[in-house]
XYZ file of C-alpha atoms in Angstrom:
580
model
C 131.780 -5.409 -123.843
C 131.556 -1.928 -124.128
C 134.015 1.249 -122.865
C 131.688 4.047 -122.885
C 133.460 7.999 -122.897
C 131.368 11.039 -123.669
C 128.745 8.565 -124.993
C 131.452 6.092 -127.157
C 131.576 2.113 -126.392
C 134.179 -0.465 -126.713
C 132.690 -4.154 -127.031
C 133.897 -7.195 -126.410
C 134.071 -9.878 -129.192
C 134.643 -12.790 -126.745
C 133.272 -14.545 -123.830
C 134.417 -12.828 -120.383
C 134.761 -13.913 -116.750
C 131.239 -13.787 -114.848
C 133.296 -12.534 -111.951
C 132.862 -8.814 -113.879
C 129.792 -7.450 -111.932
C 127.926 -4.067 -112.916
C 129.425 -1.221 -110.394
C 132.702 -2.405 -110.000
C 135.961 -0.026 -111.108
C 138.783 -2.237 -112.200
C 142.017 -1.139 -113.457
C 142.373 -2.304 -117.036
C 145.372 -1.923 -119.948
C 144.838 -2.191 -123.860
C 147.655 -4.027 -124.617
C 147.145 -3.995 -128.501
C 145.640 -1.683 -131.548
C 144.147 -4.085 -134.411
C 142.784 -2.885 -137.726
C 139.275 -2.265 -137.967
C 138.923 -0.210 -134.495
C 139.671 -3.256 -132.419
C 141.995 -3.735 -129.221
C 143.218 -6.796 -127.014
C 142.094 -5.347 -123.339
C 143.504 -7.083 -120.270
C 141.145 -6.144 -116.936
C 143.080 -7.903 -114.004
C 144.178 -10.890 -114.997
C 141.839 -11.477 -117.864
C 142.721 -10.830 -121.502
C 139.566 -10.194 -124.627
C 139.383 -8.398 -127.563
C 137.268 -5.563 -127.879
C 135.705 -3.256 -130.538
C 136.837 -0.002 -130.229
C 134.305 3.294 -129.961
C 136.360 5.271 -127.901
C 140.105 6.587 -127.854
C 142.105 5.444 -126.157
C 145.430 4.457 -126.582
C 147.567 1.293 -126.941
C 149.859 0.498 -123.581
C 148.272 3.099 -122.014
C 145.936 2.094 -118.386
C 142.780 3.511 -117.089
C 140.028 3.082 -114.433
C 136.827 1.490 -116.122
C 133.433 1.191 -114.359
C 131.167 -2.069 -115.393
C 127.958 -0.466 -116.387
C 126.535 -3.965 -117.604
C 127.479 -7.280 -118.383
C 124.086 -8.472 -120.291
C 124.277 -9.655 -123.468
C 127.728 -7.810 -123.517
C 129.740 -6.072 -120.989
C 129.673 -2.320 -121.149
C 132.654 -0.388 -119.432
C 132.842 3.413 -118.549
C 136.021 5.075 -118.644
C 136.549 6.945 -115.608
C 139.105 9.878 -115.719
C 141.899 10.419 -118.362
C 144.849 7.855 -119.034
C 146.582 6.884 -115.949
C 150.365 8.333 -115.026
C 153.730 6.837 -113.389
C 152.331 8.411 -110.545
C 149.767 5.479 -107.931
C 149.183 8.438 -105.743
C 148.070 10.904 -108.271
C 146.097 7.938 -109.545
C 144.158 6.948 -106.656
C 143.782 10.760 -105.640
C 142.147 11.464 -109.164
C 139.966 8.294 -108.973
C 138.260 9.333 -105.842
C 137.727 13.208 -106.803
C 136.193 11.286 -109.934
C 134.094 9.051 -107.610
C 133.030 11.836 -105.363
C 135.169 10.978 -102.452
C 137.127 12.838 -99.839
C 140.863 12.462 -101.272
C 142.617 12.077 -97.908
C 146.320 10.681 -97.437
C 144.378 8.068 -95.544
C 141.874 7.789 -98.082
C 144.560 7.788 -100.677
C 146.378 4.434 -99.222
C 143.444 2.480 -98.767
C 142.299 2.435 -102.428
C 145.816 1.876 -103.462
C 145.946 -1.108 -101.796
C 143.047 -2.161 -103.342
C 144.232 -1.618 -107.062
C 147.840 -3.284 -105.992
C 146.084 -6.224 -105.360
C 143.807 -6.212 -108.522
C 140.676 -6.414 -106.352
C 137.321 -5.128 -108.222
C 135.178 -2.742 -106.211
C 132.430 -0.816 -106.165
C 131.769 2.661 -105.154
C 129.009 1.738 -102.286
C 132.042 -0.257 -101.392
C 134.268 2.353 -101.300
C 132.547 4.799 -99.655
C 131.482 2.004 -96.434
C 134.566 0.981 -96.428
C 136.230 4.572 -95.996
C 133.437 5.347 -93.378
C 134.363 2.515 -90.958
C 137.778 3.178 -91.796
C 137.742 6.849 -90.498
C 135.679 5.794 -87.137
C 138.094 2.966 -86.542
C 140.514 2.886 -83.704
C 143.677 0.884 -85.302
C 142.978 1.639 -88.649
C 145.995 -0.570 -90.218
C 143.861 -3.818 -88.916
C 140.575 -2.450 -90.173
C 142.201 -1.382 -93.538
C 143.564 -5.068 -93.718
C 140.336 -6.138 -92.444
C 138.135 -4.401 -95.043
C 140.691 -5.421 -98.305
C 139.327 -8.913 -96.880
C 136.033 -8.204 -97.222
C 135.249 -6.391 -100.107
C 138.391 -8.878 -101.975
C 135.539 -11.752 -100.418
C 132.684 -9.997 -101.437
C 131.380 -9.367 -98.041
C 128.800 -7.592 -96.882
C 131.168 -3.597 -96.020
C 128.712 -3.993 -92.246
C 130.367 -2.566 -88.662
C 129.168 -6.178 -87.538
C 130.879 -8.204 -90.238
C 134.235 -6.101 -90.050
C 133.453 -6.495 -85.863
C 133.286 -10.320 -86.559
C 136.554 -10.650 -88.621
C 138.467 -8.376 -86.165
C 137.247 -10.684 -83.189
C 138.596 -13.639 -85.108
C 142.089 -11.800 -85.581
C 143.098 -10.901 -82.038
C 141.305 -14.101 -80.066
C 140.794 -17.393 -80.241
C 137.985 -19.857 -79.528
C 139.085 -21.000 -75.998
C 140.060 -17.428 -75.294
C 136.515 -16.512 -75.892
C 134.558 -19.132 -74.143
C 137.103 -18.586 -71.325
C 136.526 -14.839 -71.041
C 132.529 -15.423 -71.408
C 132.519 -17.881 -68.121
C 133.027 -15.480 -65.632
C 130.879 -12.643 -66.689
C 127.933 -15.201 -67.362
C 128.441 -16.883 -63.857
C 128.238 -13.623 -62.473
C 125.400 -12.835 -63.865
C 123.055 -14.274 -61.324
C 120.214 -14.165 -63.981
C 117.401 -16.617 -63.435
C 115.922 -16.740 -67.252
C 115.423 -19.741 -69.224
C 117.671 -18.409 -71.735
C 120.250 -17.571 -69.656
C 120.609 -20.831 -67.591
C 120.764 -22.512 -71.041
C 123.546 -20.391 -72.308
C 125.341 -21.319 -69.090
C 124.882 -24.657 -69.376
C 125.567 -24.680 -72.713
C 128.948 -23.218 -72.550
C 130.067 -25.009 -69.497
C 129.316 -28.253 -70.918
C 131.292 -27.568 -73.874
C 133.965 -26.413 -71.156
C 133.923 -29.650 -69.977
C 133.943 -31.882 -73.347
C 136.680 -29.905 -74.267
C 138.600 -31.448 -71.352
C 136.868 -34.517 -71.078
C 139.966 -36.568 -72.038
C 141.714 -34.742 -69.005
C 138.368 -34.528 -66.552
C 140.011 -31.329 -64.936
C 138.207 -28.013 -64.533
C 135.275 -27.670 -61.790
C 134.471 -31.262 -61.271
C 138.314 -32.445 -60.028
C 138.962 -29.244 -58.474
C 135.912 -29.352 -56.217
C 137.210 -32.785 -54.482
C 133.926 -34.603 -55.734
C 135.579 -36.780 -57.996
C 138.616 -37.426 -55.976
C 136.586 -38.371 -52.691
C 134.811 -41.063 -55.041
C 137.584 -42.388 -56.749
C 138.458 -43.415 -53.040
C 135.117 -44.912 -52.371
C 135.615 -46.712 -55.123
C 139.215 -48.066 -54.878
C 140.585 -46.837 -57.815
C 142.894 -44.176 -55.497
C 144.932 -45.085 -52.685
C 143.281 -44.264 -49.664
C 146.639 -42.449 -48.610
C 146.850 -40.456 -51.516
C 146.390 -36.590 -50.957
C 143.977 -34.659 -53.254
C 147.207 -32.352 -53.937
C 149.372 -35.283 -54.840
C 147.232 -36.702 -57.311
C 145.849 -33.521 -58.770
C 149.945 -32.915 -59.535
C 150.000 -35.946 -61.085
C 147.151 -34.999 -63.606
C 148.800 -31.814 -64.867
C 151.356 -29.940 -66.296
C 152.230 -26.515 -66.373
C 153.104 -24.595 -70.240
C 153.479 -20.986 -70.608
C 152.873 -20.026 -67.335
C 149.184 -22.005 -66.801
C 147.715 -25.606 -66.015
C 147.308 -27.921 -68.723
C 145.672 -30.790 -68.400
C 147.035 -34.683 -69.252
C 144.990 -37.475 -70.393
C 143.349 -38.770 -67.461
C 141.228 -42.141 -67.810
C 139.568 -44.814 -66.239
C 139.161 -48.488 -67.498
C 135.867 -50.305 -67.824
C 136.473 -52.186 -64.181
C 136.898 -49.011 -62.351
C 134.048 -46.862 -64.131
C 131.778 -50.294 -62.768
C 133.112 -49.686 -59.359
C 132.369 -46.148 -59.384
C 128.603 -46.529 -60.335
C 128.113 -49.151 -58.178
C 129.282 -46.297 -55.295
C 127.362 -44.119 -56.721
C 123.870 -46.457 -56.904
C 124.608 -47.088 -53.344
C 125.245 -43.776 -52.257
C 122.576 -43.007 -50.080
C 122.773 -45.949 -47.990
C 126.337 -45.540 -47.595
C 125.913 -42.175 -46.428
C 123.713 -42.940 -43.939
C 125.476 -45.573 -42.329
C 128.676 -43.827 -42.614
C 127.267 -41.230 -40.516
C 126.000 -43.322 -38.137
C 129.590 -44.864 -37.346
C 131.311 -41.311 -36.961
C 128.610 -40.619 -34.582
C 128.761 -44.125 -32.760
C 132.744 -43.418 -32.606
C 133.259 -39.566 -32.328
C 136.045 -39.825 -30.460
C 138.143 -41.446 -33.131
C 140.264 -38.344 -33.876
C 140.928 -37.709 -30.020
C 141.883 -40.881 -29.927
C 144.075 -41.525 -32.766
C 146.148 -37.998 -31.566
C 146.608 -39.226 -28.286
C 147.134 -42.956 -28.283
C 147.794 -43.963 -31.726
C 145.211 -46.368 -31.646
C 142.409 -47.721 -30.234
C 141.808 -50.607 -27.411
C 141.176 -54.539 -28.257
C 137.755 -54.592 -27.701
C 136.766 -51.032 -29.606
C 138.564 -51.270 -32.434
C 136.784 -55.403 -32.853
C 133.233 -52.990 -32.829
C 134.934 -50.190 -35.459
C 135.761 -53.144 -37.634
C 132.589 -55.397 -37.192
C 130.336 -52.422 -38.012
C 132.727 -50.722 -40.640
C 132.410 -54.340 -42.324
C 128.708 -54.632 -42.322
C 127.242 -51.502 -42.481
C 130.237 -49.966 -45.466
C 131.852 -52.891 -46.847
C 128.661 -54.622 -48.339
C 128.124 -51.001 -50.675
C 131.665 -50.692 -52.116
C 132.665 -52.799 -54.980
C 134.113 -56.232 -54.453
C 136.916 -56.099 -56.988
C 138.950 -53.149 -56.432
C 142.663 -51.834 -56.862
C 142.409 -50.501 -53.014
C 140.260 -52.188 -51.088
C 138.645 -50.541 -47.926
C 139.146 -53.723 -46.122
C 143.059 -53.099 -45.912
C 142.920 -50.193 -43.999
C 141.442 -52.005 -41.247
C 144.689 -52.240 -38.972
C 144.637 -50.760 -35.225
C 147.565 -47.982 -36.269
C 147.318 -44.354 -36.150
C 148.068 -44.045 -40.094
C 145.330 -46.973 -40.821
C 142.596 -45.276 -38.658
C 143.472 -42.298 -39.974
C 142.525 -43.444 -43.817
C 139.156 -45.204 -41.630
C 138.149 -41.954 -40.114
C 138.519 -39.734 -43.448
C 136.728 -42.777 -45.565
C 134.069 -42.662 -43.241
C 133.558 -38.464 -43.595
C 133.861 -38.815 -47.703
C 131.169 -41.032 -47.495
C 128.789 -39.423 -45.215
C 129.306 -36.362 -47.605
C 126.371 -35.238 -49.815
C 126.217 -36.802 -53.388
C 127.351 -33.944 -55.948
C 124.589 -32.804 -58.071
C 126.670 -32.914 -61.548
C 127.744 -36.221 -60.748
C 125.814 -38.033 -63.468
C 127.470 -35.648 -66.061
C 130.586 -36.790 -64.558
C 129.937 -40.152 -64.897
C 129.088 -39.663 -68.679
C 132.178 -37.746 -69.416
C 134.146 -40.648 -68.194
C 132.362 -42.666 -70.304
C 132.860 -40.580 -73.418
C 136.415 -40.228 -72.228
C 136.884 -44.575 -72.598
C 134.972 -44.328 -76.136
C 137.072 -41.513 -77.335
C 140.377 -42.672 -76.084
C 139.898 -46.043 -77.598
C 139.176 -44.424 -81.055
C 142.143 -44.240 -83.241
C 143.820 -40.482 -83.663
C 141.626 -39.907 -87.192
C 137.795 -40.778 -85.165
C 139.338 -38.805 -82.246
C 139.725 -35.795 -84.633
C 136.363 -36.277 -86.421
C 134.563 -36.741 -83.138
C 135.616 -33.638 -81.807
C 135.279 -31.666 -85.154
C 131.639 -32.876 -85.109
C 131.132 -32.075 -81.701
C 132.736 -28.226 -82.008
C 130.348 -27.393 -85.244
C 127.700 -28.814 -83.896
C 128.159 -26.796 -80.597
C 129.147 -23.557 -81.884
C 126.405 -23.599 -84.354
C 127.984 -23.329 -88.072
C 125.357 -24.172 -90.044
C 122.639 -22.264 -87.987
C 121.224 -20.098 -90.731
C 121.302 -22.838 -93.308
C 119.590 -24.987 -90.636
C 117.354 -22.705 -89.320
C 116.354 -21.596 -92.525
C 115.223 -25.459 -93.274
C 113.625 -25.898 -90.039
C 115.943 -28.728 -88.623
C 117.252 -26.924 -85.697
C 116.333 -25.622 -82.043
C 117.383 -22.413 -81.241
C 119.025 -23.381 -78.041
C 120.924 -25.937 -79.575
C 123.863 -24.466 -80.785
C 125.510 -21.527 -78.752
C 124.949 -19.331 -81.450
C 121.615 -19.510 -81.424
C 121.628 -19.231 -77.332
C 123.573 -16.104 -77.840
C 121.233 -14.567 -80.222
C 118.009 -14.913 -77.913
C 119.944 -13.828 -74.842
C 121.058 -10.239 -76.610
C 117.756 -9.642 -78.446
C 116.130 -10.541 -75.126
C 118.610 -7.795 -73.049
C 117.837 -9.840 -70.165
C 121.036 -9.440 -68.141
C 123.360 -6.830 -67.412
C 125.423 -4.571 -69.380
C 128.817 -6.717 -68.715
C 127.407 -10.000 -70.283
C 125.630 -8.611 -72.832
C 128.836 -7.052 -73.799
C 130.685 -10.781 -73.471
C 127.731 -12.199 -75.175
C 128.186 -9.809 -78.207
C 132.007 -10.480 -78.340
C 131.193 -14.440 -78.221
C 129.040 -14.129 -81.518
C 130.876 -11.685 -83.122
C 133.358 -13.843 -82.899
C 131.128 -17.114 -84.110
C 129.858 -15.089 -86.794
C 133.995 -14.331 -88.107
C 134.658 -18.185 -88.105
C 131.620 -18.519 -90.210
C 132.319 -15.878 -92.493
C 136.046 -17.431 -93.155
C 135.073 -21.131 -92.841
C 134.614 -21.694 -96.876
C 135.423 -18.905 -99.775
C 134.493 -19.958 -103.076
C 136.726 -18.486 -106.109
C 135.040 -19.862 -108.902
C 137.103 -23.127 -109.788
C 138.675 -23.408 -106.639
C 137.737 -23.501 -102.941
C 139.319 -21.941 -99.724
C 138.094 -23.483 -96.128
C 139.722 -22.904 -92.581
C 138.566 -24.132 -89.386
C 139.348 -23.426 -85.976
C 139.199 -26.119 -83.204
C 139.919 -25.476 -79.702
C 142.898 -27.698 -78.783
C 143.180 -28.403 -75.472
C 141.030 -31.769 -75.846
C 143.467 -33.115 -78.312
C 146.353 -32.250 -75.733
C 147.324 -28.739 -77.432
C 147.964 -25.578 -75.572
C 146.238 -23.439 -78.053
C 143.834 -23.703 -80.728
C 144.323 -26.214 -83.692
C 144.279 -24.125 -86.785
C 143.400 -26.130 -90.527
C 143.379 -24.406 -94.065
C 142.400 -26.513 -97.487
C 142.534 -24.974 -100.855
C 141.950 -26.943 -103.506
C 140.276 -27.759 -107.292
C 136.415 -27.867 -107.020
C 134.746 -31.767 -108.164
C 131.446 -31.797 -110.419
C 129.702 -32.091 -106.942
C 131.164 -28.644 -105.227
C 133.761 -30.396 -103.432
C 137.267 -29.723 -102.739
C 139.138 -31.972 -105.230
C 141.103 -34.752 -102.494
C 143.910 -35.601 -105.802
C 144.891 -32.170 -105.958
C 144.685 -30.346 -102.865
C 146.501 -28.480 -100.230
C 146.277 -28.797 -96.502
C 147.662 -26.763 -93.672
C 148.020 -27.529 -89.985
C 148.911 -24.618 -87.151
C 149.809 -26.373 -84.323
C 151.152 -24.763 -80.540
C 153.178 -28.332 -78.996
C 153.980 -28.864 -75.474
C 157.291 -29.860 -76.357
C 157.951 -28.875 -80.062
C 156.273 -25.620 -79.606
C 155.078 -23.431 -82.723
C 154.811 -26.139 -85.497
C 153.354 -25.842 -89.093
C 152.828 -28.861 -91.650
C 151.658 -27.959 -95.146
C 150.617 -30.937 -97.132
C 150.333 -30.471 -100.950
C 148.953 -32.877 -103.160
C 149.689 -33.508 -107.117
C 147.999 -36.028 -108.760
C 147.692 -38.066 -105.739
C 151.287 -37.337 -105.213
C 152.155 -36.000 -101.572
C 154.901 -33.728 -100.888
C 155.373 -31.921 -96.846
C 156.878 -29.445 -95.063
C 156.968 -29.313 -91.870
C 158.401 -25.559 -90.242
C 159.785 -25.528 -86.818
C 161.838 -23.915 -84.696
C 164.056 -26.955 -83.643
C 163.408 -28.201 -87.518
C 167.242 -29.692 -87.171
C 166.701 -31.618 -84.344
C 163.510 -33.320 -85.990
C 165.251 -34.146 -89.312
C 166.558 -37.279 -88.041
C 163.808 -37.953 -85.400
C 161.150 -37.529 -88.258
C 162.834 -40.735 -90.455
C 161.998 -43.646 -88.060
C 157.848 -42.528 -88.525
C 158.658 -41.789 -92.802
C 158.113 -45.522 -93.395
C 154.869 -45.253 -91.123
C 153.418 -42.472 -92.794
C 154.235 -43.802 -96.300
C 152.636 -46.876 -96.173
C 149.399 -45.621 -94.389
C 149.495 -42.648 -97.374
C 149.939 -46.082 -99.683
C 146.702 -47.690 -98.324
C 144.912 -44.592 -99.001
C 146.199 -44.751 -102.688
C 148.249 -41.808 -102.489
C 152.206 -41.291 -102.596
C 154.467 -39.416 -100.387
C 157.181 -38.070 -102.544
C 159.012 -36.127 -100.056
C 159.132 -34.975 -96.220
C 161.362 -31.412 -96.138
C 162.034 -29.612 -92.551
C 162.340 -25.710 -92.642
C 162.364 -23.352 -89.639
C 159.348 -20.736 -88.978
C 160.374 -17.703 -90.404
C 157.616 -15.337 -91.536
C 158.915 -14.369 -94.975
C 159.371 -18.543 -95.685
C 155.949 -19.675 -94.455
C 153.419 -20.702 -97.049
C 151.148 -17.216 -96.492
C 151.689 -14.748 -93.751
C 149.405 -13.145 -91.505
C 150.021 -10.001 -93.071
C 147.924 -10.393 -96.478
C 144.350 -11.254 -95.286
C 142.980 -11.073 -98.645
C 141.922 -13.644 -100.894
C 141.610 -12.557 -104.808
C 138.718 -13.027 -106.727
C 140.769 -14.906 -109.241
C 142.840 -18.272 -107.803
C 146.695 -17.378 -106.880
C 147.249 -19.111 -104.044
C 145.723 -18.158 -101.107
C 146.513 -16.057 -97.875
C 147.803 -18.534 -94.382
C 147.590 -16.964 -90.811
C 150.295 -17.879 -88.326
């Protein structure tokens, strides 16, 4: 390596770290003055031993700029020997640089040498640029640390993308994109498929809980009648209460499922829809004075209510399932409540079929499939589901020509905006949406040389949470580029319905498993927590690992393994940066 000042070197006698890169400035120290011009140099955390062709003196520091790194790496000495003084530092680093020296100015770069992150000065001078136009600069600052400690491109859309990911979530996004995108009223190809493609996901996000559009329209309800699975007394109120919850002020929805015998006598309602609509309207019309009469009387004569029930049992019975939990033959009783359940039966089935009702009818499927899985396929199932849908691997797919654009919803979203075939609103929603696609992305794996750094974000409400399920692994890389599963770390962020904000971080040594779990009411689940210890052990033991110890702590921010407020991760592994 060489230090080059008014045309002197200083070069390296020893192998350095490839993470050096011509253009960056690092802050570096000689530590020691050997005979024969040469000096132990420490640049961040690294330590060589250089020949000496400049002077400069031992324990003092000083801003170096990486001119080259081929054969050997050649540093530039920027500026005299640093002071006491970070201010005076950074201020005389950007004059050097070129740069406006502004108190604003001033802090950013410190932060950047406090944290021993390399830059360079195309870098710099982005990152101040977006900076300045910013609106809350502390988050951008924050946000562009991130990126240039991540080597990220210093882009308005990438800093757009990692703020979106910051102050939203996925539901919270696909929730605020609905509306605008309903209202759209826009008949393209692209834009029905965006739709579509969104409101399905909508949907298999609740499908364990079927709530949303399809229960909330009746459909469902009305043929869950048909089909005796609901009491024909039941109210839709009554049983739509009995399907949900309410947490922080809004609707959640509870697992909601139907078994194979009931999902049989649904279809078979559904195959023989159109003839039971026909004859069902047929009887209201042959007895359209059933309401009248039930108000005033109660019930109906002998000999009319012998005709309701002949005709109700050959032209409806034959086209509803035999084997049901509610059969429609027991409300056929001559009392005001019985003819009552008769007369609405009738009107549910003379109602039109509901176009989405095949999707229906496959969610409920998917529902029996998924609920039957054990908790681990449930999890991979929907983790497979939510990259495939959002579209994580679009570039590296695209770019190998094994996907179709309208696949994934990021590559919906990127034909609708280049397109600008819909109005301002939703192209604004749109651009939020992928921004926000294009943050996950961006944070989904960082590699750091030896180690690896991924974090996913999963919506939650399918797996019964009220927010979104947040994971983090760090870990040793294998030969094959993959985190190593014997030494490891793995963090869950987790909203409960009943145990509220809870965080488990799962470190693994050697195969050896220690966890914490943080939590608000962490004394309450100390002795709760022992009667599943024995569970969790010997399921860890028929994985061949070891669980060494289960510790309960409460969620304080300066305790928590990370904290939201350092969102940079450093070039060289020290742990790595948790959001809460």
């Amino acid at each position: 390596m060489g230090i080059q000042k008014t045309g002197q070197s200083l070069r390296v006698l020893q192998p350095t770290p490839n993470t050096i890169k011509p253009g960056q400035v690092i802050k570096g120290s000689i530590l020691k003055i050997y005979p024969e011009n040469k000096a132990e140099i420490q640049l961040g955390s690294q330590k060589m031993v250089a020949q000496l062709e400049a002077s400069l003196s031992a324990g003092g520091k000083y801003h170096f700029m990486v001119q080259s790194t081929d054969p050997v790496i050649q540093l530039k000495v920027i500026g005299e020997q640093l002071q006491q003084q970070d201010h005076l530092n950074s201020l005389n680093l950007l004059q050097q640089l070129g740069l406006k020296a502004s108190k604003r100015n001033i802090v950013f770069l410190q932060q950047l040498i406090a944290k021993k992150i390399p830059f360079e000065k195309p870098q710099l001078t982005q990152s101040l640029h977006l900076l300045e136009s910013s609106k809350d600069k502390q988050l951008t600052g924050k946000m562009l640390v991130e990126m240039i400690s991540n080597r990220l491109p210093i882009t308005k859309n990438v800093l757009e993308a990692l703020q979106s990911v910051a102050n939203s979530s996925f539901s919270g996004r696909l929730a605020s994109a609905m509306p605008e995108l309903d209202q759209a009223n826009v008949q393209s190809n692209i834009s029905q498929n965006l739709q579509k493609l969104v409101s399905n996901h909508a949907a298999i996000s609740t499908e364990s809980q079927l709530m949303g559009e399809r229960i909330n329209n009746q459909n469902l309800f009305h043929l869950l009648k048909l089909s005796g699975t609901i009491e024909p007394a039941q109210t839709f109120d009554t049983w739509k209460a009995n399907i949900t919850t309410e947490q922080s002020g809004r609707q959640i929805n509870i697992p909601f499922q139907l078994s194979e015998a009931q999902l049989r006598n649904l279809q078979t309602v559904i195959d023989n829809r159109a003839t039971l609509q026909q004859n069902a309207k047929l009887l209201l019309n042959s007895f359209h004075n059933l309401p009248e009469s039930i108000a005033n009387e109660g019930n109906l004569d002998t000999q009319l209510f012998s005709r309701l029930k002949e005709q109700f049992t050959q032209s409806v019975l034959p086209y509803l399932p035999k084997n049901t939990t509610y059969p429609a033959s027991s409300m056929l009783q001559n009392n005001r409540h019985a003819l009552s359940q008769v007369y609405e039966f009738l009107q549910n089935a003379a109602s039109a079929t509901p176009e989405n009702i095949e999707v229906t009818m496959k969610q409920l499927r998917d529902v029996n499939l998924l609920m039957a899985a054990s908790p681990k396929d449930q999890f991979l199932q929907h983790l497979k589901h939510t990259l495939s849908f959002t579209g994580y691997s679009y570039e590296h797919d695209l770019a190998n020509k094994v996907i179709q654009e309208q696949t994934s919803l990021k590559g919906v979203l990127l034909q609708l905006i280049q397109q600008g075939d819909h109005n301002n609103n939703t192209t604004e929603q749109s651009k939020q949406l992928l921004h926000f696609i294009n943050g996950l992305q961006l944070q989904s794996v960082q590699d750091t040389g030896n180690f690896l750094y991924a974090s996913l974000q999963l919506p939650g409400e399918k797996l019964g949470l009220a927010k979104d399920l947040q994971l983090e692994f760090e870990g040793r890389k294998t030969e094959d580029g993959e985190i190593d599963s014997s030494h490891c770390r793995v963090l869950f962020y987790l909203d409960l319905t009943n145990l509220n904000q809870t965080i488990i971080d799962m470190t693994v040594q050697n195969r050896n498993i220690s966890v914490t779990i943080y939590n608000q009411s962490e004394e309450e689940l100390r002795p709760l927590a022992k009667d599943y210890q024995a569970v969790l052990k010997k399921g860890l033991n028929e994985l061949d690992y070891h669980l060494s110890s289960v510790m309960f702590k409460p969620v304080r921010e300066e305790e928590l393994p990370g904290s939201k407020r350092q969102q940079s991760h450093p070039s060289s592994y020290q742990g790595v940066d948790f959001r809460i």
